[in-house]
Each structure stands twice: as structure tokens, then as C-alpha cells.
Amino acid sequence: MRILLLHPNYHSGGAEIAGNWPPAWVAYLAGALKKAGYPDLRFVDAMTNDLSEDQIRAILREEKPDVIGCTAITPSIYKAERLLEIAKEEHPDAVTVLGGIHATFMYNQVLGEAPWIDAIVRGEGEEIIVNLVKAIDEKRWPECRKEIRGIAYRDGSDVIATVAAPTVKDLDGINPDWSVLEWEKYIYIPMGKRVAIPNMARGCPFTCSFCSQWKFWRDYRIRDPKKVVDEIETLMREHDVGFFILADEEPTINKKKFVAFCEELIRRDLKILWGINTRVTDILRDEALLPLYRKAGLIHVSLGTEAAAQLQLDRFNKETTVAQNKKAIELLRNAGIVVEAQFIVGLENETRETLEETYRMAQDWKPDLANWSMFTPWPFSDLFRDLGDKVEVFDYDKYNFVTPIMKPDAMDRAELLDRVMHNYRRFYMKKALFSYPWAGSGERRRYLLGCLKAFLKSGFERKFYDLGRVNYWGKKDTVDFAFDRTRQRADMSKVEWQTTHNRKSNKQVGQEAAEAMACGGGKEQMEDAMQ
């Protein structure tokens, strides 16, 4: 059984300005597949290697895969669909599989526009992909595909979604295979070192209206802190990783486990720097522990401050106040930790004045870094539904946090971009001249100068905020976002996740139970049929 996994070649000028990020998804799937007895696996990172379609086609011709898998977040969905279309052209008999958060929720639309995709993995992929590959290997595909939990597929003109698979309960039982990655290519520019993105927990108990991570992971689960440090030590020893960022939405939720994680890093004296994204309220809660976190190597905290106005914070369900944002930033800065303030801008009520307010607030709060992200209404988020017809762009290629998807009532999109760039220019010019060169000594100062280097590099290369592709040269008159207006809104009534069975007749129950037995179904399949 030959398996080929692909990462789509998508670029936006967002987070990637800090370097090339290792696609952790492939390590987790590769580990699960190899553990299940499927070691014949190859990974191709088209994004990091910036591979063209012709180069991808040439690689596919060299391979003889039985299964071709790809992943996609919302902005990379079209690239992923195209990759699997090329794969199907080169290997018509291979089974093409797509996973990731966008396909999990939008499988009806994806399978409608990309019928060459044989199966969509919905949700966490480790257990589902193993069951799917086993069915293919045992010649039970496609006849018995309805018995595989957590997938969606086309059956003629119909789209079928099987019952949702349970979440992975034993996270410590997952052993990612990091060796499939080309580690020399994943460099974090501010540090000039290889970077990893390990996972400490999955899920989030908070329900921010603009986010969907809490929907995707469903329930919150956390690993043994010692196991996480084991993984980091392995990444350092075997792959020369010199910096890591925890992939969790909020790794500090479980205070006891996060403290244990920091204490284990200190005990082993690994001397590695790292960063996290977390909530303001956790920093306020842990004020006395911040020196411990810094001693453990925590150098960068990105705070979801989100807005400068309380009205917007309440709209996002952030459960924080403007005063708390300022206090948390002060605490982190005093602890010697680089702090980044995140602002979400570009909703329909945005104005020149509100954008100016975020800049003044950034000056008042005094974060080391500030990031103005364009509001991106994930099509499966609560806020997207609430916005209704106010969302008029459905070209998901531009749903990347740097392109203005929403049009503010009081300004056009080009002016919105121009005002955001005005904030960036002023903020980082002041930091470059009056802050970073005198930001103390040692690791914190070197880190900030490295961040400045990353910003300057992306600016000169015209990659920051996708400025080159939208033709922004400091004036709004030249901007062209090139939206594909042929893309239409998905039928939101078909955006489902935790699938439940409709009531079945006795005849249907008997028929489906018989099919489960014929396909070698076990207890789980029989239970599904009997529901």
C-alpha cells in the first residue's frame, strides 16, 4: 500500500513572513499510518518548496500511489482541490482523500465543485485515515465506505456523510513521525533556527464567535506534560529544532498542566526558546507565575486582545475588557517576555477613526509587537451566519487574514488596507528607531531585532500582507484584490458536523445491519446501523 501525502502551495503574506512552518498534520497522520502497518509513505510539501503544477505532475508520475491525501484550511481549499485533480488525472485508480477544517464543515460544497475527490476526512484524522486505508487495503473500498465513521463522499449525485467519528481520547498514544519533513527548510527567521509546532492539547472551552476551532476539536483534551517535553527533546536531538510554538489555541487553560510543562522544561535544562498564543485572562490569573514561564524559555506571547473598543470585544464573545488587555501586556513586558497584541479589523462598522483608535491603543498599551488582522468570516463560524448578506465575497482563496473580505460601510476595501498599512508603518518605525535597539540585552533584545528583520525582509520582497499581488504601493488607488466573483455562497443548511441519524424503519435497520456484517463490520458499525 503506497501512500502519498501532499501539502498545497498556498501563500498569503500572513504568518509565513516569519518563516516556513512545518506542516504538523502530516507528521501526526504518518505516525498513525506507520503504527498501523503502512510504512510505504512519502510526503511532498508543495508550499515550502513552491512547486508548480508541472513539478507536482512530474512527482506524481514518479510515484505509484494507491492513496493520495491532501489537507486544506479555507484559503488553501482551491489549491488542494486542484492538487487532487492533477493526482486523479495521473493516477485514475488511486483513492484521493482531502482532510482539514474547511472540508470537515463544507464537504457538500467541496464534493460538489471537486467530484474527483473520493473521500473527505471530517475532523481529527489519525484514527479515521487508518480505518479508511485499511478498507482500501482489504479491498472493501468503495463498497463498504458507508461503514467508515467520519468521512463524506459522493454516491452518484448525492453527497453522503457517515456518522461522526469520536474524538481521539488518548492523545499520548499518538506518536507523530517528524522524520517525514525536510527540516532544513523550516527556519524561523527571527531566531534563524529550525522551528517546530508541537501540540499540547486539542480543543478549547471558549466559543469566540469568529472562531471555529472549538467546533472542529469538539471537546478539550490535554496531554501529559512530560510526554510533550519528550517530543520537544526528540525534535531538538533528532532534527536540530531550536525554537517551537505550541499549536494550541490556548495552552494555559489547564494551569496545573502548563505549570508542570514549564517545570519539566526547567528540570531538563533544554535551553530552548518558545512561544504561545493565549488569552488575556490567563495572563492576569498567572501574574505570579510569569517569571517561572520565562525561566522555562517562554519568550513570545501573542495575546488575543482583538479590539480596542469594548463593544467589539463583546461582539467577539472575548469575555475580556480593554483595561485587562493593557494590564496583561504590562505584566508580560515586565516579566521579560515579548508580547504581541492582536487586533481584528475590517468589520462592516470599521471607520478611519476606529482604525486610528487601534493605533492609539497600541501606543498606550506598549506591546512589543502589534498585528492588525483583517476580519475573516470563516464560512462555518457563528459570526458568518450572523453577518448574513453583509458577507458578499465567497472567493475562499482570499480568506487569509490579510485581504479585506468585508466592506466597511464607511470606507472601501482599498482604503481599509491603506489605513492598516499606515498603522503598521508608524508602529514599527517607532519600534525600530526608539525601542528595539535599546530593549535591554540578551535574548529579548535579539528576538525583537530578529522580528524586525522578518518584517523588513517581507516588506522589501513585497510579500507582507500580499502587497505585491494586490499592487499596493502606498496609495489605495492602485489596489486590485482580484476577487473571483463567480464563487457563490454555500448552502449553509448543509454545513453540518456532529451528524446524527434520522429515525429509521425496522426494514432500514435490518438492511444496514446486514450490510455492516457483509463488510466485516464490528461492534461500532453494528451500533451505527441499529441507531
Coordinates of C-alpha atoms in Angstrom, one line a residue:
M1 CA 0.0 0.0 0.0
R2 CA 1.7 3.1 -1.3
I3 CA 0.6 6.4 0.3
L4 CA 1.4 9.9 -1.0
L5 CA 0.6 13.0 1.2
L6 CA 0.6 16.5 -0.3
H7 CA 0.6 20.0 1.2
P8 CA -0.9 22.6 -1.2
N9 CA 1.2 25.5 -2.4
Y10 CA -0.7 28.4 -0.9
H11 CA 0.9 31.8 0.1
S12 CA -0.8 34.8 1.6
G13 CA 1.8 37.1 3.2
G14 CA 0.5 36.5 6.6
A15 CA 2.1 34.3 9.3
E16 CA 4.6 33.0 6.8
I17 CA 6.6 36.2 6.8
A18 CA 8.2 34.8 10.0
G19 CA 9.5 31.8 8.1
N20 CA 8.5 28.4 6.7
W21 CA 6.2 26.5 9.0
P22 CA 6.4 22.7 9.3
P23 CA 3.0 21.1 8.4
A24 CA 2.4 19.2 11.6
W25 CA -0.6 17.4 10.2
V26 CA 1.5 15.1 8.1
A27 CA 3.7 14.0 11.0
Y28 CA 0.6 13.0 13.0
L29 CA -1.0 11.1 10.1
A30 CA 2.3 9.5 9.1
G31 CA 2.8 8.3 12.6
A32 CA -0.6 6.8 12.9
L33 CA -0.4 5.1 9.5
K34 CA 3.1 3.6 10.1
K35 CA 2.0 2.4 13.5
A36 CA -0.9 0.6 11.8
G37 CA 1.4 -1.2 9.4
Y38 CA 1.6 1.2 6.4
P39 CA 5.2 2.5 6.3
D40 CA 5.3 3.0 2.5
L41 CA 4.6 6.7 2.6
R42 CA 6.0 9.8 1.0
F43 CA 5.3 13.5 1.8
V44 CA 5.6 16.4 -0.7
D45 CA 5.5 19.9 0.7
A46 CA 4.5 22.0 -2.3
M47 CA 4.1 25.1 -0.3
T48 CA 7.6 25.3 1.3
N49 CA 9.2 24.1 -2.0
D50 CA 6.9 26.5 -4.0
L51 CA 6.2 23.7 -6.5
S52 CA 4.4 24.4 -9.7
E53 CA 1.6 22.2 -11.1
D54 CA 4.1 20.8 -13.7
Q55 CA 6.5 19.9 -10.9
I56 CA 3.8 18.3 -8.9
R57 CA 2.7 16.3 -12.0
A58 CA 6.3 15.1 -12.6
I59 CA 6.5 13.9 -9.0
L60 CA 3.2 12.1 -9.3
R61 CA 4.4 10.3 -12.4
E62 CA 7.4 9.0 -10.4
E63 CA 5.1 7.6 -7.7
K64 CA 2.7 4.7 -7.9
P65 CA 0.4 5.6 -5.0
D66 CA -2.7 3.7 -4.0
V67 CA -3.9 6.6 -1.8
I68 CA -3.2 10.3 -2.3
G69 CA -4.0 12.6 0.6
C70 CA -4.1 16.4 1.0
T71 CA -5.2 18.9 3.6
A72 CA -6.7 22.4 3.4
I73 CA -7.6 25.3 5.5
T74 CA -10.2 27.7 4.0
P75 CA -7.8 29.9 1.9
S76 CA -6.0 26.9 0.5
I77 CA -9.0 24.9 -0.5
Y78 CA -8.9 25.6 -4.2
K79 CA -5.1 24.7 -4.3
A80 CA -5.9 21.5 -2.5
E81 CA -8.8 20.6 -4.9
R82 CA -6.5 21.3 -7.8
L83 CA -3.7 19.1 -6.4
L84 CA -6.1 16.2 -6.1
E85 CA -7.5 16.8 -9.6
I86 CA -4.0 16.5 -11.0
A87 CA -3.4 13.5 -8.9
K88 CA -6.6 11.8 -10.2
E89 CA -5.5 12.7 -13.8
E90 CA -2.2 11.0 -13.3
H91 CA -3.5 8.1 -11.3
P92 CA -7.2 7.5 -12.0
D93 CA -7.3 4.3 -9.9
A94 CA -5.8 5.9 -6.8
V95 CA -8.1 7.0 -4.0
T96 CA -8.0 10.7 -3.4
V97 CA -8.6 12.0 0.1
L98 CA -9.0 15.5 1.5
G99 CA -8.9 16.5 5.2
G100 CA -8.7 19.7 7.2
I101 CA -11.1 22.1 8.9
H102 CA -12.6 23.5 5.7
A103 CA -13.6 20.2 4.2
T104 CA -14.8 19.0 7.6
F105 CA -17.6 21.6 7.6
M106 CA -18.0 22.4 3.9
Y107 CA -17.9 18.8 2.5
N108 CA -21.1 19.3 0.5
Q109 CA -19.7 22.3 -1.4
V110 CA -16.3 20.8 -1.8
L111 CA -17.5 17.5 -3.2
G112 CA -19.9 19.4 -5.5
E113 CA -17.1 21.5 -7.0
A114 CA -14.4 18.8 -6.9
P115 CA -16.0 15.4 -7.8
W116 CA -12.6 13.9 -8.3
I117 CA -12.2 13.7 -4.6
D118 CA -13.1 10.2 -3.4
A119 CA -13.4 10.9 0.3
I120 CA -13.3 13.7 2.8
V121 CA -12.0 13.1 6.3
R122 CA -14.1 15.0 8.8
G123 CA -12.4 16.0 12.0
E124 CA -9.3 14.6 13.6
G125 CA -7.6 12.4 11.0
E126 CA -5.4 9.9 12.9
E127 CA -7.9 7.2 13.5
I128 CA -10.2 7.9 10.5
I129 CA -7.3 7.8 7.9
V130 CA -6.2 4.4 9.3
N131 CA -9.7 3.0 9.0
L132 CA -10.0 4.3 5.5
V133 CA -6.6 3.0 4.3
K134 CA -7.4 -0.4 5.9
A135 CA -10.7 -0.6 3.9
I136 CA -8.8 0.2 0.7
D137 CA -6.0 -2.3 1.5
E138 CA -8.5 -5.0 2.3
K139 CA -10.5 -4.4 -0.9
R140 CA -13.5 -3.1 1.0
W141 CA -13.5 0.2 -0.8
P142 CA -15.7 1.6 -2.1
E143 CA -18.4 -1.0 -1.4
C144 CA -18.2 -0.6 2.4
R145 CA -17.3 3.0 2.6
K146 CA -20.5 3.8 4.5
E147 CA -19.2 1.8 7.4
I148 CA -16.2 4.1 8.0
R149 CA -17.0 6.7 10.6
G150 CA -16.1 10.4 10.0
I151 CA -16.0 10.6 6.2
A152 CA -18.0 12.1 3.4
Y153 CA -18.2 11.0 -0.3
R154 CA -20.2 11.2 -3.4
D155 CA -22.6 8.5 -4.3
G156 CA -23.8 9.4 -7.8
S157 CA -25.3 12.8 -7.5
D158 CA -25.7 12.5 -3.7
V159 CA -23.3 13.5 -1.0
I160 CA -23.1 11.1 1.9
A161 CA -21.7 11.8 5.3
T162 CA -21.2 8.9 7.7
V163 CA -21.8 9.2 11.4
A164 CA -19.1 11.4 13.0
A165 CA -16.1 9.6 14.4
P166 CA -15.4 10.0 18.1
T167 CA -12.6 12.4 19.1
V168 CA -9.2 10.9 19.8
K169 CA -9.2 10.3 23.5
D170 CA -5.7 9.1 24.1
L171 CA -3.6 12.0 22.8
D172 CA -0.5 10.5 24.5
G173 CA -1.0 7.4 22.3
I174 CA -0.3 9.4 19.2
N175 CA 3.3 9.2 18.0
P176 CA 4.0 11.7 15.2
D177 CA 6.6 10.8 12.7
W178 CA 8.6 14.0 12.3
S179 CA 11.1 12.4 10.1
V180 CA 8.9 12.8 7.0
L181 CA 9.6 16.6 7.0
E182 CA 12.6 18.3 5.3
W183 CA 13.7 20.0 8.5
E184 CA 16.5 22.1 6.9
K185 CA 13.7 24.1 5.2
Y186 CA 11.7 25.1 8.2
I187 CA 13.5 28.1 9.5
Y188 CA 12.1 30.7 11.9
I189 CA 13.5 34.0 10.7
P190 CA 13.6 35.9 14.0
M191 CA 15.7 33.2 15.5
G192 CA 17.5 31.9 12.5
K193 CA 16.7 28.4 13.7
R194 CA 14.6 25.4 12.8
V195 CA 11.1 25.7 14.2
A196 CA 8.5 23.1 15.3
I197 CA 4.8 23.3 16.2
P198 CA 4.1 20.5 18.6
N199 CA 0.6 20.0 20.1
M200 CA 0.0 20.0 23.9
A201 CA -3.8 20.0 23.9
R202 CA -6.7 19.9 21.5
G203 CA -9.9 21.8 21.7
C204 CA -11.0 25.0 23.5
P205 CA -13.7 25.6 26.1
F206 CA -14.4 29.1 24.8
T207 CA -16.8 29.9 22.0
C208 CA -15.5 33.1 20.3
S209 CA -18.0 33.9 17.6
F210 CA -15.3 34.4 14.8
C211 CA -13.5 31.1 15.5
S212 CA -14.3 27.5 14.7
Q213 CA -11.5 25.6 16.4
W214 CA -13.8 24.8 19.3
K215 CA -16.2 23.3 16.8
F216 CA -13.6 21.3 15.0
W217 CA -12.0 19.7 18.0
R218 CA -15.3 19.5 19.9
D219 CA -14.0 18.5 23.4
Y220 CA -11.0 19.7 25.3
R221 CA -8.2 17.2 25.9
I222 CA -4.6 17.7 27.2
R223 CA -1.5 15.5 27.0
D224 CA 0.8 14.5 29.8
P225 CA 3.3 17.4 30.1
K226 CA 6.2 15.1 30.3
K227 CA 5.2 13.4 27.1
V228 CA 5.1 16.8 25.4
V229 CA 8.6 17.6 26.7
D230 CA 9.8 14.2 25.5
E231 CA 8.6 15.1 22.0
I232 CA 10.3 18.5 22.1
E233 CA 13.6 16.9 23.3
T234 CA 13.3 14.4 20.4
L235 CA 12.8 17.3 17.9
M236 CA 15.9 19.0 19.3
R237 CA 18.1 15.9 19.3
E238 CA 17.0 14.3 16.0
H239 CA 16.0 17.3 13.9
D240 CA 18.0 20.2 15.4
V241 CA 14.9 22.2 16.3
G242 CA 15.9 25.4 18.1
F243 CA 12.5 27.1 18.6
F244 CA 9.0 25.9 19.0
I245 CA 5.5 27.3 19.1
L246 CA 2.7 25.4 20.8
A247 CA 0.0 24.8 18.3
D248 CA -2.8 25.0 20.9
E249 CA -5.4 27.7 20.8
E250 CA -4.7 28.4 24.5
P251 CA -2.2 26.1 26.1
T252 CA -2.6 27.9 29.5
I253 CA -6.2 26.8 30.0
N254 CA -5.1 24.0 32.3
K255 CA -2.9 25.9 34.7
K256 CA -1.7 22.8 36.6
K257 CA -0.6 21.0 33.4
F258 CA 1.0 24.2 31.9
V259 CA 3.0 24.8 35.1
A260 CA 4.1 21.1 35.1
F261 CA 5.2 21.5 31.4
C262 CA 7.3 24.6 32.3
E263 CA 8.8 22.9 35.3
E264 CA 9.8 19.9 33.2
L265 CA 11.5 22.1 30.7
I266 CA 13.4 23.7 33.5
R267 CA 14.3 20.4 35.1
R268 CA 15.7 19.1 31.9
D269 CA 17.6 22.3 31.2
L270 CA 16.8 22.1 27.4
K271 CA 17.7 25.8 26.9
I272 CA 15.2 26.3 24.1
L273 CA 13.0 29.3 23.5
W274 CA 9.4 29.1 22.5
G275 CA 6.1 31.0 22.0
I276 CA 2.4 30.6 22.6
N277 CA -0.9 32.2 21.8
T278 CA -3.2 32.7 24.8
R279 CA -5.9 34.7 26.5
V280 CA -5.6 37.9 28.5
T281 CA -7.4 36.4 31.4
D282 CA -4.9 33.6 31.8
I283 CA -2.0 36.0 32.0
L284 CA -3.8 38.0 34.7
R285 CA -4.5 34.8 36.6
D286 CA -0.9 33.7 36.4
E287 CA 0.8 37.0 37.3
A288 CA 2.9 35.4 40.0
L289 CA 4.0 32.6 37.7
L290 CA 5.2 34.7 34.8
P291 CA 8.9 34.6 36.0
L292 CA 8.6 30.8 36.0
Y293 CA 7.3 30.7 32.5
R294 CA 10.1 33.0 31.3
K295 CA 12.7 30.8 33.1
A296 CA 11.3 27.8 31.1
G297 CA 12.1 29.6 27.9
L298 CA 8.8 31.3 27.0
I299 CA 9.9 34.3 25.0
H300 CA 6.9 35.3 22.9
V301 CA 3.2 35.5 23.9
S302 CA 0.6 36.5 21.3
L303 CA -2.4 37.8 23.1
G304 CA -5.9 37.7 21.6
T305 CA -6.7 41.3 22.6
E306 CA -8.7 41.5 19.3
A307 CA -10.2 45.0 19.6
A308 CA -9.6 48.5 21.1
A309 CA -13.3 49.0 21.8
Q310 CA -15.3 47.2 24.4
L311 CA -18.3 46.9 22.0
Q312 CA -16.2 44.8 19.6
L313 CA -14.8 42.7 22.4
D314 CA -18.3 41.9 23.5
R315 CA -19.3 41.1 19.9
F316 CA -16.5 38.6 19.6
N317 CA -17.5 36.9 22.9
K318 CA -14.0 37.6 24.2
E319 CA -15.1 37.9 27.8
T320 CA -12.4 40.4 28.5
T321 CA -12.1 44.2 28.9
V322 CA -9.9 46.9 27.4
A323 CA -8.3 47.6 30.8
Q324 CA -7.5 43.9 31.2
N325 CA -5.7 43.9 27.8
K326 CA -3.5 46.7 28.9
K327 CA -2.7 45.1 32.2
A328 CA -1.8 41.8 30.7
I329 CA 0.6 43.4 28.2
E330 CA 2.3 45.3 31.1
L331 CA 2.7 42.1 33.1
L332 CA 4.3 40.2 30.3
R333 CA 6.7 43.0 29.3
N334 CA 7.8 43.4 33.0
A335 CA 8.5 39.6 33.1
G336 CA 10.9 40.0 30.1
I337 CA 8.5 38.2 27.7
V338 CA 8.0 39.7 24.2
V339 CA 4.3 40.4 23.9
E340 CA 2.2 40.8 20.7
A341 CA -1.2 42.4 20.6
Q342 CA -3.6 41.1 18.0
F343 CA -6.3 43.4 16.6
I344 CA -9.1 42.2 14.4
V345 CA -10.2 44.9 11.9
G346 CA -12.3 45.2 8.9
L347 CA -15.9 44.5 10.0
E348 CA -18.8 46.5 8.5
N349 CA -18.6 49.1 11.2
E350 CA -14.9 49.9 10.7
T351 CA -14.0 53.6 10.0
R352 CA -10.8 55.6 9.7
E353 CA -11.5 56.7 13.2
T354 CA -11.8 53.2 14.7
L355 CA -8.6 52.2 12.9
E356 CA -6.8 55.2 14.3
E357 CA -8.1 54.2 17.7
T358 CA -6.4 50.8 17.5
Y359 CA -3.2 52.5 16.7
R360 CA -3.5 54.9 19.7
M361 CA -4.4 52.0 21.9
A362 CA -1.3 50.1 20.7
Q363 CA 0.8 53.1 21.7
D364 CA -0.9 53.3 25.1
W365 CA -0.6 49.6 25.8
K366 CA 3.0 49.4 24.6
P367 CA 3.2 45.9 23.3
D368 CA 6.4 44.9 21.6
L369 CA 4.6 43.7 18.5
A370 CA 1.2 44.5 17.0
N371 CA -0.7 42.7 14.4
W372 CA -3.7 44.0 12.5
S373 CA -5.6 41.1 11.0
M374 CA -8.4 41.6 8.6
F375 CA -11.6 40.0 9.8
T376 CA -12.0 36.7 8.0
P377 CA -15.5 35.3 8.4
W378 CA -14.9 31.6 8.3
P379 CA -18.0 30.2 6.5
F380 CA -18.6 27.7 9.3
S381 CA -18.4 30.2 12.2
D382 CA -21.3 31.7 14.2
L383 CA -20.3 35.3 13.2
F384 CA -20.5 34.4 9.5
R385 CA -24.1 33.2 9.9
D386 CA -25.0 36.3 12.0
L387 CA -23.5 38.6 9.3
G388 CA -25.8 37.2 6.6
D389 CA -25.9 39.2 3.4
K390 CA -23.2 41.6 4.7
V391 CA -20.7 38.9 3.5
E392 CA -20.5 39.4 -0.2
V393 CA -17.2 37.8 -1.2
F394 CA -17.1 34.0 -1.3
D395 CA -13.7 33.6 -3.0
Y396 CA -12.1 31.5 -0.3
D397 CA -8.6 31.9 -1.8
K398 CA -8.7 35.4 -0.2
Y399 CA -9.9 34.3 3.2
N400 CA -6.4 34.8 4.6
F401 CA -6.5 37.5 7.4
V402 CA -4.7 40.0 5.1
T403 CA -7.4 40.6 2.4
P404 CA -10.5 42.7 3.4
I405 CA -13.3 40.3 2.9
M406 CA -15.9 42.5 4.5
K407 CA -16.5 46.0 3.0
P408 CA -17.0 48.6 5.8
D409 CA -20.0 50.8 5.4
A410 CA -17.9 54.0 5.7
M411 CA -14.9 53.1 3.5
D412 CA -13.9 50.9 0.6
R413 CA -11.6 47.9 0.9
A414 CA -8.6 49.7 -0.6
E415 CA -8.8 52.5 1.9
L416 CA -9.1 49.9 4.7
L417 CA -5.9 48.3 3.5
D418 CA -4.2 51.6 3.2
R419 CA -5.2 52.6 6.8
V420 CA -4.0 49.3 8.2
M421 CA -0.6 49.7 6.4
H422 CA -0.5 53.3 7.8
N423 CA -0.7 51.7 11.3
Y424 CA 2.0 49.2 10.6
R425 CA 4.4 51.8 9.2
R426 CA 4.0 54.1 12.2
F427 CA 4.1 51.4 14.8
Y428 CA 7.2 49.6 13.5
M429 CA 9.1 52.7 12.5
K430 CA 8.9 53.9 16.1
K431 CA 9.9 50.5 17.4
A432 CA 12.9 50.3 15.0
L433 CA 14.2 53.7 15.9
F434 CA 13.3 54.2 19.6
S435 CA 12.6 50.8 21.1
Y436 CA 14.2 47.6 19.8
P437 CA 17.8 48.7 19.8
W438 CA 17.5 49.7 23.4
A439 CA 15.3 46.8 24.6
G440 CA 17.7 45.6 27.2
S441 CA 20.2 42.9 26.4
G442 CA 20.3 39.2 25.8
E443 CA 17.6 37.0 24.4
R444 CA 14.7 39.5 24.5
R445 CA 16.6 42.2 22.5
R446 CA 17.9 39.7 20.0
Y447 CA 14.5 38.3 19.5
L448 CA 12.9 41.7 18.8
L449 CA 15.7 42.6 16.4
G450 CA 15.0 39.2 14.6
C451 CA 11.3 40.1 14.4
L452 CA 12.2 43.4 12.8
K453 CA 14.4 41.6 10.3
A454 CA 11.5 39.4 9.3
F455 CA 9.2 42.4 8.8
L456 CA 11.8 44.2 6.7
K457 CA 12.6 41.2 4.6
S458 CA 8.9 40.5 3.8
G459 CA 8.4 44.2 3.1
F460 CA 11.3 44.5 0.7
E461 CA 10.2 41.3 -1.1
R462 CA 6.6 42.7 -1.3
K463 CA 5.3 39.6 0.4
F464 CA 4.0 41.2 3.5
Y465 CA 0.2 41.3 3.5
D466 CA 0.2 40.1 -0.1
L467 CA 1.1 43.7 -1.1
G468 CA 2.8 42.6 -4.3
R469 CA -0.2 40.7 -5.7
V470 CA -2.7 43.3 -4.8
N471 CA -0.5 46.1 -6.3
Y472 CA -0.3 48.3 -3.2
W473 CA 2.5 50.9 -3.4
G474 CA 1.5 53.2 -0.6
K475 CA -1.6 54.5 -2.3
K476 CA -5.1 53.0 -2.3
D477 CA -5.8 53.9 -6.0
T478 CA -3.6 51.1 -7.4
V479 CA -5.1 48.3 -5.3
D480 CA -6.8 45.4 -7.0
F481 CA -7.9 42.4 -4.8
A482 CA -8.9 40.4 -7.9
F483 CA -11.9 38.6 -6.2
D484 CA -13.4 35.8 -8.1
R485 CA -17.0 36.9 -8.2
T486 CA -18.2 33.7 -9.7
R487 CA -17.8 32.0 -6.4
Q488 CA -21.1 31.7 -4.6
R489 CA -22.3 31.3 -1.0
A490 CA -22.6 27.7 0.1
D491 CA -25.9 26.3 1.2
M492 CA -25.4 26.8 4.9
S493 CA -28.2 24.4 5.7
K494 CA -25.9 21.7 4.6
V495 CA -23.0 22.7 6.8
E496 CA -23.0 20.0 9.3
W497 CA -20.6 18.5 11.8
Q498 CA -21.9 16.3 14.6
T499 CA -24.0 14.1 12.4
T500 CA -27.0 12.4 13.9
H501 CA -29.1 9.6 12.4
N502 CA -32.7 10.2 11.5
R503 CA -35.2 7.7 12.9
K504 CA -35.1 4.6 10.7
S505 CA -37.7 2.0 9.9
N506 CA -37.2 -1.6 11.0
K507 CA -36.6 -2.5 7.4
Q508 CA -33.8 0.0 7.1
V509 CA -32.2 -1.1 10.4
G510 CA -32.2 -4.7 9.2
Q511 CA -30.8 -3.9 5.8
E512 CA -28.0 -1.7 7.2
A513 CA -27.1 -4.2 9.9
A514 CA -26.8 -6.9 7.2
E515 CA -24.6 -4.6 5.1
A516 CA -22.3 -4.0 8.1
M517 CA -21.9 -7.7 8.6
A518 CA -21.2 -8.3 4.9
C519 CA -18.4 -5.6 5.1
G520 CA -16.8 -7.2 8.0
G521 CA -18.2 -4.6 10.4
G522 CA -17.6 -4.9 14.0
K523 CA -19.4 -3.6 17.1
E524 CA -19.1 0.1 16.1
Q525 CA -20.7 -0.5 12.6
M526 CA -23.4 -2.6 14.1
E527 CA -24.2 0.0 16.6
D528 CA -24.4 2.7 13.9
A529 CA -26.8 0.6 11.9
M530 CA -29.0 -0.1 14.9
Q531 CA -29.3 3.6 15.9

